[in-house]
């Protein structure tokens, strides 16, 4: 983006933010703690992180309340003042958007075998893990208190766990990093690290999130998804930063929900039509020994490329590089069930010249779809972390277009998960071949006041839940769930008298009385 366009975008989003302020008040509390005694471990970058985030939030219309090196009393006073401002604006008739950002030390401590997250106040001498209970600020208390305010939406960002605390850890008392929190309606909670992990004190998370907050036309939740995905990529780690996106109001964007009036309608139809196809060696052959891609352009036939052994398919036909010619996205599957297909762009460069480029860094099992993004056609891929693993479930969305003849990634983000009130995930299982291992959760599926049970086994070959079933209290026969997921959650909605389920991100299953099973709903 040129500097002129970037400045225009900032002015445009500032105008939108000012317009929103007529009915909406945005208030942010930011705390940066780095003055820790040696037994805790001093930090160096948290004050700069607060200034980075504060500048971004001011740009999108937030009133900011920064605090630096606050002890326990200072943090409590800051929360009281923050909640008082929220109540003041809500009582004045404004819809309040609240944002809390914390940069400093944090840790998970265990009480009665239940992990709780704590923010570590500045200048507190913590010489043993048990001191966290007395001197730490429990994050759960902060979340509950903010949820009880009259804010329309609340964002809580813990940029903690900058490095491992120096005092001795015991699994029965405390652990490095922070543990997951449950989703709360109207609240988004984001951690700079995955559960149980630490991160360098380098400002990457704050800088990345600040950039996404300023981006016009982007949904607030997508801004967080995008920031967390980029941080994960730059850290080169298999562990993603964690986010719990509770159900937030629709149409909530930090920098305005309209990016620019310049992109409207579909692009012009290509002036040069083309038809792409693969030759068939045998009419009934699935995997060809010589999969040859051909094309007909303006009545002339061309041989483009020989892919060798594989099951090829022409997936999409659009003018992806906006040069007036029709391009293609093709797939070639090498056989077996180990791996998804490989995908390629085929660019018609004119005069019978075609260029074939592989689209890398995707792991998509389902075919791509074509959609418009900022006035251009893009290929949308949904990548899934399928393999023999117990990694936490994740789906990435990649939007690719052509820049000349080369694939260009224009957007990468998470696929947003439908909020669940309780869930089972593949990461809850041991990474082993023990087919007998089971996990379960308790929930009142039929709303009769008695807890029922959802139970799943584990298929280690693909790291998926399997043989899932719902057992209603008092019933002898369980209800099978006809699916295999990395994540299976209970939705806050019922159909045919029983709670619905969500598989992976958004595949909704409901009880079907005819088959006496949970089946996928047709969209």
Short mmCIF file of C-alpha atoms in Angstrom, two decimals:
data_model
loop_
_atom_site.label_atom_id
_atom_site.label_comp_id
_atom_site.label_asym_id
_atom_site.label_seq_id
_atom_site.Cartn_x
_atom_site.Cartn_y
_atom_site.Cartn_z
CA UNK A 1 0.00 0.00 0.00
CA UNK A 2 1.44 3.39 -0.98
CA UNK A 3 1.99 6.03 1.71
CA UNK A 4 -0.71 8.24 0.12
CA UNK A 5 -3.28 5.41 0.16
CA UNK A 6 -2.28 4.47 3.72
CA UNK A 7 -2.75 8.05 4.94
CA UNK A 8 -6.11 8.22 3.17
CA UNK A 9 -7.16 4.97 4.84
CA UNK A 10 -6.25 6.35 8.26
CA UNK A 11 -8.21 9.53 7.60
CA UNK A 12 -11.13 7.48 6.33
CA UNK A 13 -11.19 5.19 9.38
CA UNK A 14 -10.78 8.18 11.70
CA UNK A 15 -13.84 9.77 10.10
CA UNK A 16 -15.79 6.55 10.58
CA UNK A 17 -14.65 6.33 14.19
CA UNK A 18 -15.77 9.91 14.84
CA UNK A 19 -19.13 9.14 13.27
CA UNK A 20 -19.50 6.05 15.50
CA UNK A 21 -18.74 8.12 18.59
CA UNK A 22 -22.03 9.98 18.20
CA UNK A 23 -23.78 6.87 19.58
CA UNK A 24 -20.84 4.84 20.81
CA UNK A 25 -18.11 5.39 23.38
CA UNK A 26 -14.86 3.48 23.20
CA UNK A 27 -12.77 3.20 26.37
CA UNK A 28 -9.49 1.33 26.82
CA UNK A 29 -7.45 0.46 29.90
CA UNK A 30 -3.82 -0.43 29.21
CA UNK A 31 -1.36 -1.69 31.84
CA UNK A 32 2.34 -2.29 31.23
CA UNK A 33 4.35 -3.88 34.05
CA UNK A 34 8.10 -4.37 33.71
CA UNK A 35 9.59 -3.26 37.06
CA UNK A 36 9.87 -6.70 38.65
CA UNK A 37 12.39 -7.78 41.30
CA UNK A 38 15.16 -10.21 40.32
CA UNK A 39 13.36 -13.24 41.76
CA UNK A 40 10.51 -12.61 39.32
CA UNK A 41 12.50 -11.40 36.32
CA UNK A 42 12.52 -7.87 34.91
CA UNK A 43 11.07 -7.08 31.48
CA UNK A 44 12.12 -4.34 29.05
CA UNK A 45 9.48 -3.92 26.35
CA UNK A 46 6.08 -3.73 28.04
CA UNK A 47 5.92 0.08 28.31
CA UNK A 48 6.58 0.37 24.57
CA UNK A 49 3.90 -2.27 23.90
CA UNK A 50 1.36 -0.15 25.79
CA UNK A 51 2.34 2.95 23.82
CA UNK A 52 2.06 0.99 20.55
CA UNK A 53 -1.41 -0.29 21.40
CA UNK A 54 -2.52 3.07 22.79
CA UNK A 55 -1.61 4.87 19.56
CA UNK A 56 -3.61 2.36 17.49
CA UNK A 57 -6.64 2.54 19.79
CA UNK A 58 -6.61 6.36 19.76
CA UNK A 59 -6.54 6.24 15.95
CA UNK A 60 -9.81 4.28 15.94
CA UNK A 61 -11.61 6.47 18.48
CA UNK A 62 -10.76 5.05 21.91
CA UNK A 63 -10.33 7.10 25.05
CA UNK A 64 -7.28 5.51 26.70
CA UNK A 65 -6.35 5.02 30.35
CA UNK A 66 -2.68 3.90 30.43
CA UNK A 67 -0.91 2.69 33.57
CA UNK A 68 2.70 1.66 34.08
CA UNK A 69 4.37 -0.53 36.72
CA UNK A 70 1.27 -0.88 38.89
CA UNK A 71 1.43 -2.88 42.09
CA UNK A 72 -1.53 -4.92 43.31
CA UNK A 73 -3.37 -1.91 44.77
CA UNK A 74 -2.58 0.17 41.70
CA UNK A 75 -4.03 -2.49 39.39
CA UNK A 76 -7.19 -2.77 41.49
CA UNK A 77 -7.59 1.03 41.45
CA UNK A 78 -7.14 1.06 37.65
CA UNK A 79 -9.86 -1.56 37.19
CA UNK A 80 -12.22 0.38 39.46
CA UNK A 81 -11.64 3.59 37.49
CA UNK A 82 -12.09 1.73 34.19
CA UNK A 83 -15.41 0.21 35.24
CA UNK A 84 -16.57 3.58 36.59
CA UNK A 85 -15.93 5.20 33.18
CA UNK A 86 -17.86 2.40 31.47
CA UNK A 87 -20.83 2.90 33.82
CA UNK A 88 -20.67 6.68 33.41
CA UNK A 89 -20.91 6.51 29.62
CA UNK A 90 -23.51 3.74 29.66
CA UNK A 91 -25.66 5.76 32.07
CA UNK A 92 -25.36 8.69 29.66
CA UNK A 93 -26.99 6.58 26.94
CA UNK A 94 -23.87 5.56 24.99
CA UNK A 95 -23.13 2.06 23.75
CA UNK A 96 -19.72 1.30 25.26
CA UNK A 97 -16.93 -0.72 23.65
CA UNK A 98 -14.41 -1.65 26.36
CA UNK A 99 -10.84 -2.76 25.67
CA UNK A 100 -8.34 -3.99 28.30
CA UNK A 101 -4.72 -4.65 27.31
CA UNK A 102 -2.13 -6.06 29.72
CA UNK A 103 1.59 -6.45 29.03
CA UNK A 104 3.75 -8.06 31.70
CA UNK A 105 4.26 -11.31 33.58
CA UNK A 106 1.47 -13.84 34.00
CA UNK A 107 1.15 -17.46 35.08
CA UNK A 108 -1.34 -20.25 35.67
CA UNK A 109 -1.64 -21.40 39.29
CA UNK A 110 -3.48 -24.50 40.48
CA UNK A 111 -6.01 -24.43 43.30
CA UNK A 112 -7.95 -27.61 44.09
CA UNK A 113 -6.57 -29.01 40.81
CA UNK A 114 -8.20 -26.18 38.84
CA UNK A 115 -5.88 -23.93 36.83
CA UNK A 116 -6.40 -20.20 37.26
CA UNK A 117 -4.67 -17.38 35.38
CA UNK A 118 -2.96 -14.59 37.27
CA UNK A 119 -1.50 -11.25 36.18
CA UNK A 120 1.64 -10.42 38.18
CA UNK A 121 1.70 -6.86 39.64
CA UNK A 122 4.90 -4.83 39.42
CA UNK A 123 7.44 -4.59 42.27
CA UNK A 124 5.93 -7.60 44.07
CA UNK A 125 8.47 -9.99 45.62
CA UNK A 126 7.27 -13.45 44.67
CA UNK A 127 9.75 -16.02 45.90
CA UNK A 128 7.50 -19.07 45.68
CA UNK A 129 4.74 -20.11 43.32
CA UNK A 130 2.20 -20.13 46.16
CA UNK A 131 2.66 -16.36 46.54
CA UNK A 132 0.69 -15.88 43.32
CA UNK A 133 -2.54 -16.55 45.21
CA UNK A 134 -1.88 -13.64 47.59
CA UNK A 135 -0.12 -11.13 45.37
CA UNK A 136 -1.39 -11.90 41.86
CA UNK A 137 -4.48 -10.44 40.19
CA UNK A 138 -6.74 -13.30 39.12
CA UNK A 139 -7.76 -12.87 35.49
CA UNK A 140 -11.04 -14.70 36.02
CA UNK A 141 -12.07 -11.99 38.50
CA UNK A 142 -11.22 -9.33 35.92
CA UNK A 143 -13.26 -11.10 33.22
CA UNK A 144 -16.28 -11.58 35.49
CA UNK A 145 -16.18 -7.97 36.64
CA UNK A 146 -15.94 -6.58 33.10
CA UNK A 147 -18.68 -8.91 31.87
CA UNK A 148 -21.01 -7.55 34.55
CA UNK A 149 -20.63 -3.98 33.25
CA UNK A 150 -23.03 -2.40 30.80
CA UNK A 151 -20.51 -2.53 27.95
CA UNK A 152 -21.86 -3.59 24.56
CA UNK A 153 -18.65 -5.53 23.85
CA UNK A 154 -15.47 -6.20 25.83
CA UNK A 155 -12.03 -7.07 24.47
CA UNK A 156 -9.43 -8.47 26.89
CA UNK A 157 -5.85 -8.95 25.68
CA UNK A 158 -3.23 -10.64 27.85
CA UNK A 159 0.18 -10.00 26.31
CA UNK A 160 1.74 -11.90 29.22
CA UNK A 161 4.11 -14.84 29.69
CA UNK A 162 6.97 -12.84 28.20
CA UNK A 163 9.38 -15.41 29.59
CA UNK A 164 9.28 -18.08 32.26
CA UNK A 165 9.13 -16.74 35.82
CA UNK A 166 12.32 -17.42 37.73
CA UNK A 167 10.87 -19.01 40.84
CA UNK A 168 10.58 -22.79 41.07
CA UNK A 169 7.55 -24.39 39.47
CA UNK A 170 5.60 -27.38 40.63
CA UNK A 171 2.90 -28.96 38.54
CA UNK A 172 0.73 -29.14 41.63
CA UNK A 173 1.03 -25.40 42.26
CA UNK A 174 1.94 -23.37 39.19
CA UNK A 175 3.14 -23.67 35.63
CA UNK A 176 4.65 -21.44 33.00
CA UNK A 177 2.30 -19.70 30.61
CA UNK A 178 -1.42 -19.32 31.01
CA UNK A 179 -4.28 -21.76 30.65
CA UNK A 180 -7.35 -21.55 28.43
CA UNK A 181 -10.45 -19.61 29.43
CA UNK A 182 -14.02 -20.32 28.38
CA UNK A 183 -15.94 -18.17 25.95
CA UNK A 184 -18.21 -15.48 27.38
CA UNK A 185 -21.07 -13.77 25.53
CA UNK A 186 -20.13 -10.26 24.45
CA UNK A 187 -16.45 -10.72 25.28
CA UNK A 188 -13.34 -11.65 23.30
CA UNK A 189 -10.31 -12.86 25.26
CA UNK A 190 -6.93 -13.20 23.50
CA UNK A 191 -3.57 -14.44 24.80
CA UNK A 192 -0.25 -13.66 23.12
CA UNK A 193 0.80 -17.28 23.61
CA UNK A 194 -0.69 -20.73 23.37
CA UNK A 195 -1.72 -22.41 26.60
CA UNK A 196 1.31 -23.28 28.72
CA UNK A 197 3.77 -21.47 26.45
CA UNK A 198 6.00 -18.41 26.81
CA UNK A 199 7.05 -15.81 24.25
CA UNK A 200 10.02 -13.45 23.75
CA UNK A 201 9.76 -9.92 25.12
CA UNK A 202 10.05 -8.46 21.61
CA UNK A 203 6.83 -6.49 20.96
CA UNK A 204 5.76 -8.65 18.00
CA UNK A 205 2.25 -9.33 19.30
CA UNK A 206 1.50 -5.67 20.14
CA UNK A 207 2.86 -4.37 16.82
CA UNK A 208 0.92 -6.96 14.80
CA UNK A 209 -2.36 -6.42 16.66
CA UNK A 210 -2.01 -2.63 16.42
CA UNK A 211 -1.66 -2.89 12.64
CA UNK A 212 -4.78 -5.06 12.32
CA UNK A 213 -6.81 -2.75 14.58
CA UNK A 214 -6.07 0.14 12.21
CA UNK A 215 -7.13 -1.81 9.10
CA UNK A 216 -10.34 -0.32 7.58
CA UNK A 217 -13.19 -2.61 6.61
CA UNK A 218 -12.16 -5.49 8.87
CA UNK A 219 -14.44 -7.13 11.43
CA UNK A 220 -13.04 -6.82 14.96
CA UNK A 221 -12.92 -10.58 15.50
CA UNK A 222 -11.22 -11.10 12.14
CA UNK A 223 -8.63 -8.49 13.17
CA UNK A 224 -7.68 -10.69 16.11
CA UNK A 225 -7.71 -13.88 14.03
CA UNK A 226 -5.46 -12.21 11.49
CA UNK A 227 -3.03 -10.89 14.12
CA UNK A 228 -2.76 -14.23 15.93
CA UNK A 229 -2.19 -16.11 12.67
CA UNK A 230 0.57 -13.71 11.63
CA UNK A 231 2.27 -13.94 15.02
CA UNK A 232 2.17 -17.74 14.83
CA UNK A 233 3.71 -17.69 11.36
CA UNK A 234 6.52 -15.33 12.39
CA UNK A 235 7.29 -17.32 15.53
CA UNK A 236 7.67 -20.48 13.38
CA UNK A 237 5.87 -22.40 16.10
CA UNK A 238 3.24 -25.12 15.97
CA UNK A 239 1.51 -23.50 18.97
CA UNK A 240 -0.88 -20.70 18.10
CA UNK A 241 -1.71 -17.81 20.37
CA UNK A 242 -5.05 -18.48 22.01
CA UNK A 243 -8.36 -16.68 21.56
CA UNK A 244 -11.82 -17.22 23.04
CA UNK A 245 -14.27 -15.21 20.89
CA UNK A 246 -17.60 -15.04 22.68
CA UNK A 247 -20.67 -14.00 20.74
CA UNK A 248 -20.09 -10.33 19.84
CA UNK A 249 -22.46 -7.83 18.18
CA UNK A 250 -22.56 -7.98 14.40
CA UNK A 251 -21.02 -5.19 12.36
CA UNK A 252 -18.35 -4.31 14.93
CA UNK A 253 -15.17 -3.01 13.28
CA UNK A 254 -12.40 -1.04 14.95
CA UNK A 255 -11.62 1.12 11.91
CA UNK A 256 -15.03 1.19 10.23
CA UNK A 257 -16.74 -1.64 8.40
CA UNK A 258 -16.38 -0.10 4.95
CA UNK A 259 -12.87 -0.21 3.54
CA UNK A 260 -13.34 1.99 0.51
CA UNK A 261 -16.09 2.95 -1.96
CA UNK A 262 -13.68 2.29 -4.84
CA UNK A 263 -14.40 -1.44 -5.08
CA UNK A 264 -17.97 -2.17 -6.08
CA UNK A 265 -19.52 -4.76 -8.37
CA UNK A 266 -17.76 -7.55 -10.24
CA UNK A 267 -14.71 -6.98 -12.45
CA UNK A 268 -15.15 -6.92 -16.20
CA UNK A 269 -15.57 -10.22 -18.03
CA UNK A 270 -12.34 -11.41 -19.69
CA UNK A 271 -12.08 -10.54 -23.35
CA UNK A 272 -10.30 -13.81 -24.19
CA UNK A 273 -12.32 -16.91 -23.36
CA UNK A 274 -10.58 -20.18 -22.61
CA UNK A 275 -11.53 -23.77 -21.90
CA UNK A 276 -9.13 -25.93 -19.85
CA UNK A 277 -9.25 -29.72 -19.60
CA UNK A 278 -7.14 -32.82 -18.95
CA UNK A 279 -6.68 -35.58 -21.50
CA UNK A 280 -8.10 -38.98 -20.54
CA UNK A 281 -5.86 -42.00 -21.20
CA UNK A 282 -8.60 -44.45 -20.27
CA UNK A 283 -12.28 -43.66 -19.93
CA UNK A 284 -12.54 -45.43 -16.57
CA UNK A 285 -9.13 -44.44 -15.18
CA UNK A 286 -9.11 -42.36 -11.98
CA UNK A 287 -5.35 -41.89 -11.74
CA UNK A 288 -3.73 -41.13 -15.07
CA UNK A 289 -0.13 -42.02 -15.83
CA UNK A 290 0.23 -38.88 -17.92
CA UNK A 291 -2.17 -36.17 -16.81
CA UNK A 292 -1.81 -33.61 -19.61
CA UNK A 293 -3.44 -30.20 -19.23
CA UNK A 294 -4.74 -28.60 -22.40
CA UNK A 295 -6.66 -25.46 -23.31
CA UNK A 296 -8.67 -24.04 -26.17
CA UNK A 297 -8.40 -20.27 -26.59
CA UNK A 298 -10.32 -18.50 -29.36
CA UNK A 299 -10.73 -21.80 -31.21
CA UNK A 300 -7.05 -22.81 -31.01
CA UNK A 301 -5.94 -25.83 -28.97
CA UNK A 302 -2.78 -25.75 -26.83
CA UNK A 303 -0.92 -28.34 -24.76
CA UNK A 304 0.10 -26.65 -21.50
CA UNK A 305 1.76 -29.10 -19.13
CA UNK A 306 2.20 -32.80 -18.36
CA UNK A 307 1.78 -33.55 -14.66
CA UNK A 308 2.57 -37.26 -14.74
CA UNK A 309 0.70 -39.70 -12.49
CA UNK A 310 -2.27 -38.27 -10.64
CA UNK A 311 -5.98 -37.50 -10.51
CA UNK A 312 -6.31 -34.01 -12.03
CA UNK A 313 -9.24 -31.61 -11.92
CA UNK A 314 -9.95 -28.10 -13.22
CA UNK A 315 -11.34 -26.36 -10.13
CA UNK A 316 -11.86 -22.66 -10.98
CA UNK A 317 -11.97 -20.44 -14.06
CA UNK A 318 -11.58 -16.69 -13.45
CA UNK A 319 -9.43 -13.77 -14.57
CA UNK A 320 -7.33 -13.84 -11.41
CA UNK A 321 -4.64 -11.37 -12.54
CA UNK A 322 -7.14 -8.94 -14.13
CA UNK A 323 -5.37 -8.88 -17.50
CA UNK A 324 -8.43 -9.68 -19.61
CA UNK A 325 -7.68 -13.40 -20.05
CA UNK A 326 -9.27 -16.39 -18.35
CA UNK A 327 -7.00 -18.21 -15.88
CA UNK A 328 -7.53 -21.48 -13.99
CA UNK A 329 -6.93 -23.16 -10.66
CA UNK A 330 -6.28 -26.89 -11.05
CA UNK A 331 -5.70 -29.73 -8.58
CA UNK A 332 -3.65 -32.88 -8.91
CA UNK A 333 -4.00 -35.68 -6.35
CA UNK A 334 -1.15 -38.17 -6.13
CA UNK A 335 -3.29 -40.94 -4.67
CA UNK A 336 -3.75 -42.46 -1.23
CA UNK A 337 -5.37 -40.84 1.80
CA UNK A 338 -2.23 -39.38 3.35
CA UNK A 339 -2.30 -35.99 1.76
CA UNK A 340 -4.56 -33.44 0.11
CA UNK A 341 -4.23 -32.45 -3.52
CA UNK A 342 -1.66 -30.00 -4.84
CA UNK A 343 -3.08 -26.84 -6.36
CA UNK A 344 -1.77 -24.71 -9.22
CA UNK A 345 -2.59 -21.45 -10.95
CA UNK A 346 -2.53 -21.58 -14.75
CA UNK A 347 -2.07 -18.11 -16.22
CA UNK A 348 -2.95 -17.39 -19.85
CA UNK A 349 -0.22 -14.94 -20.86
CA UNK A 350 -1.43 -14.64 -24.48
CA UNK A 351 -0.08 -15.87 -27.82
CA UNK A 352 -0.39 -19.49 -26.73
CA UNK A 353 1.90 -18.96 -23.75
CA UNK A 354 0.80 -20.36 -20.36
CA UNK A 355 2.58 -20.37 -17.01
CA UNK A 356 1.86 -22.96 -14.29
CA UNK A 357 2.68 -22.03 -10.66
CA UNK A 358 2.11 -24.18 -7.57
CA UNK A 359 0.18 -22.57 -4.71
CA UNK A 360 2.21 -23.35 -1.60
CA UNK A 361 1.63 -23.23 2.18
CA UNK A 362 -1.90 -24.63 2.01
CA UNK A 363 -3.22 -27.97 3.25
CA UNK A 364 -6.72 -27.93 1.84
CA UNK A 365 -8.77 -31.11 1.53
CA UNK A 366 -11.83 -29.45 0.03
CA UNK A 367 -11.75 -27.74 -3.39
CA UNK A 368 -11.27 -23.96 -3.42
CA UNK A 369 -14.01 -21.46 -4.16
CA UNK A 370 -13.82 -18.21 -6.12
CA UNK A 371 -14.85 -14.97 -4.45
CA UNK A 372 -14.36 -11.24 -4.84
CA UNK A 373 -11.87 -9.47 -2.57
CA UNK A 374 -11.37 -5.71 -2.98
CA UNK A 375 -12.67 -5.84 -6.54
CA UNK A 376 -10.53 -8.79 -7.69
CA UNK A 377 -11.18 -12.49 -8.07
CA UNK A 378 -9.38 -14.67 -5.54
CA UNK A 379 -9.25 -18.40 -4.85
CA UNK A 380 -10.35 -19.19 -1.29
CA UNK A 381 -8.72 -22.22 0.37
CA UNK A 382 -9.56 -23.63 3.81
CA UNK A 383 -6.52 -25.42 5.26
CA UNK A 384 -6.98 -27.97 8.02
CA UNK A 385 -4.24 -29.34 10.29
CA UNK A 386 -4.96 -32.97 9.41
CA UNK A 387 -2.32 -35.55 10.28
CA UNK A 388 -1.43 -38.03 12.97
CA UNK A 389 -1.39 -35.58 15.85
CA UNK A 390 -3.25 -34.26 18.86
CA UNK A 391 -2.62 -30.61 18.06
CA UNK A 392 -5.45 -28.25 18.81
CA UNK A 393 -7.92 -27.90 15.97
CA UNK A 394 -7.41 -25.01 13.59
CA UNK A 395 -8.58 -24.02 10.14
CA UNK A 396 -6.82 -21.31 8.14
CA UNK A 397 -8.43 -19.35 5.34
CA UNK A 398 -6.08 -18.34 2.52
CA UNK A 399 -7.11 -15.97 -0.27
CA UNK A 400 -4.80 -16.25 -3.29
CA UNK A 401 -4.78 -14.29 -6.51
CA UNK A 402 -2.33 -13.93 -9.39
CA UNK A 403 0.20 -11.11 -9.51
CA UNK A 404 1.26 -11.34 -13.12
CA UNK A 405 1.98 -15.06 -13.36
CA UNK A 406 2.81 -15.78 -9.68
CA UNK A 407 0.44 -16.72 -6.85
CA UNK A 408 0.00 -13.88 -4.35
CA UNK A 409 -1.40 -14.35 -0.84
CA UNK A 410 -3.75 -11.42 -0.20
CA UNK A 411 -5.22 -12.56 3.13
CA UNK A 412 -4.65 -15.27 5.71
CA UNK A 413 -6.89 -15.65 8.72
CA UNK A 414 -8.58 -18.22 10.94
CA UNK A 415 -11.92 -19.69 10.10
CA UNK A 416 -14.13 -18.41 12.89
CA UNK A 417 -15.46 -21.08 15.23
CA UNK A 418 -19.11 -21.21 16.20
CA UNK A 419 -19.25 -20.51 19.95
CA UNK A 420 -19.86 -23.59 22.11
CA UNK A 421 -20.89 -23.72 25.76
CA UNK A 422 -18.78 -26.86 26.30
CA UNK A 423 -16.59 -28.90 23.99
CA UNK A 424 -14.23 -31.84 23.43
CA UNK A 425 -11.06 -31.36 21.37
CA UNK A 426 -8.46 -33.75 19.98
CA UNK A 427 -5.79 -31.94 22.00
CA UNK A 428 -7.39 -33.36 25.17
CA UNK A 429 -6.21 -36.87 24.24
CA UNK A 430 -2.80 -38.40 24.67
CA UNK A 431 -0.69 -38.69 21.51
CA UNK A 432 -0.81 -42.48 21.40
CA UNK A 433 -2.38 -45.40 19.58
CA UNK A 434 -4.52 -46.39 22.57
CA UNK A 435 -7.89 -46.86 20.88
CA UNK A 436 -9.59 -47.39 24.23
CA UNK A 437 -8.94 -43.87 25.52
CA UNK A 438 -12.17 -41.91 26.00
CA UNK A 439 -13.03 -38.35 26.98
CA UNK A 440 -16.44 -37.03 28.03
CA UNK A 441 -18.28 -33.92 29.14
CA UNK A 442 -21.43 -33.38 31.17
CA UNK A 443 -24.29 -31.23 29.89
CA UNK A 444 -28.09 -31.18 30.16
CA UNK A 445 -28.89 -31.97 26.52
CA UNK A 446 -32.66 -32.41 26.97
CA UNK A 447 -33.19 -29.60 29.51
CA UNK A 448 -34.73 -31.88 32.12
CA UNK A 449 -32.52 -30.67 34.95
CA UNK A 450 -30.26 -33.75 34.88
CA UNK A 451 -26.76 -33.87 33.42
CA UNK A 452 -26.27 -36.03 30.32
CA UNK A 453 -22.97 -37.22 28.84
CA UNK A 454 -21.18 -36.67 25.52
CA UNK A 455 -18.39 -39.21 25.05
CA UNK A 456 -15.80 -39.56 22.27
CA UNK A 457 -12.93 -41.88 21.50
CA UNK A 458 -9.80 -40.92 19.58
CA UNK A 459 -8.54 -41.94 16.13
CA UNK A 460 -4.80 -41.30 16.32
CA UNK A 461 -4.26 -41.93 12.58
CA UNK A 462 -5.70 -38.47 11.89
CA UNK A 463 -5.89 -36.98 15.35
CA UNK A 464 -9.71 -36.98 15.29
CA UNK A 465 -12.51 -37.69 17.71
CA UNK A 466 -14.39 -40.85 16.83
CA UNK A 467 -17.26 -43.05 18.01
CA UNK A 468 -18.93 -40.04 19.65
CA UNK A 469 -22.29 -40.53 21.34
CA UNK A 470 -24.72 -38.73 23.63
CA UNK A 471 -26.03 -40.71 26.61
CA UNK A 472 -29.16 -39.18 28.15
CA UNK A 473 -29.59 -39.75 31.88
CA UNK A 474 -32.00 -42.63 32.44
CA UNK A 475 -31.80 -43.96 28.86
CA UNK A 476 -30.17 -47.31 28.14
CA UNK A 477 -29.20 -46.69 24.51
CA UNK A 478 -26.80 -43.86 23.57
CA UNK A 479 -27.43 -41.59 20.57
CA UNK A 480 -24.62 -41.85 17.99
CA UNK A 481 -23.08 -38.71 16.52
CA UNK A 482 -22.46 -39.36 12.83
CA UNK A 483 -19.26 -37.37 12.37
CA UNK A 484 -15.52 -37.34 13.04
CA UNK A 485 -14.09 -34.03 14.25
CA UNK A 486 -11.08 -32.44 15.84
CA UNK A 487 -13.48 -30.34 17.89
CA UNK A 488 -17.03 -31.25 18.94
CA UNK A 489 -18.92 -28.59 20.90
CA UNK A 490 -22.37 -28.20 22.44
CA UNK A 491 -24.31 -25.22 21.06
CA UNK A 492 -26.61 -23.00 23.06
CA UNK A 493 -29.56 -24.03 20.88
CA UNK A 494 -31.84 -27.07 20.57
CA UNK A 495 -33.63 -28.92 17.81
CA UNK A 496 -36.05 -31.81 18.24
CA UNK A 497 -35.69 -31.45 22.00
CA UNK A 498 -31.90 -31.90 22.22
CA UNK A 499 -28.95 -29.53 22.15
CA UNK A 500 -27.26 -29.16 18.77
CA UNK A 501 -23.55 -29.88 18.23
CA UNK A 502 -20.87 -28.15 16.17
CA UNK A 503 -18.12 -30.19 14.49
CA UNK A 504 -14.79 -28.42 13.83
CA UNK A 505 -15.50 -24.73 13.02
CA UNK A 506 -19.10 -24.53 11.89
CA UNK A 507 -20.56 -27.89 10.82
CA UNK A 508 -23.80 -28.02 12.81
CA UNK A 509 -25.30 -31.38 13.75
CA UNK A 510 -28.77 -31.92 15.21
CA UNK A 511 -30.71 -34.86 16.58
CA UNK A 512 -32.81 -36.57 13.93
CA UNK A 513 -35.70 -38.57 15.42
CA UNK A 514 -36.15 -40.66 12.27
CA UNK A 515 -32.61 -42.06 12.34
CA UNK A 516 -32.25 -41.68 16.12
CA UNK A 517 -28.82 -40.07 15.61
CA UNK A 518 -27.08 -36.72 15.36
CA UNK A 519 -26.63 -35.85 11.68
CA UNK A 520 -25.21 -32.91 9.74
CA UNK A 521 -27.71 -30.16 9.00
CA UNK A 522 -27.99 -29.21 5.35
CA UNK A 523 -27.19 -25.55 4.84
#
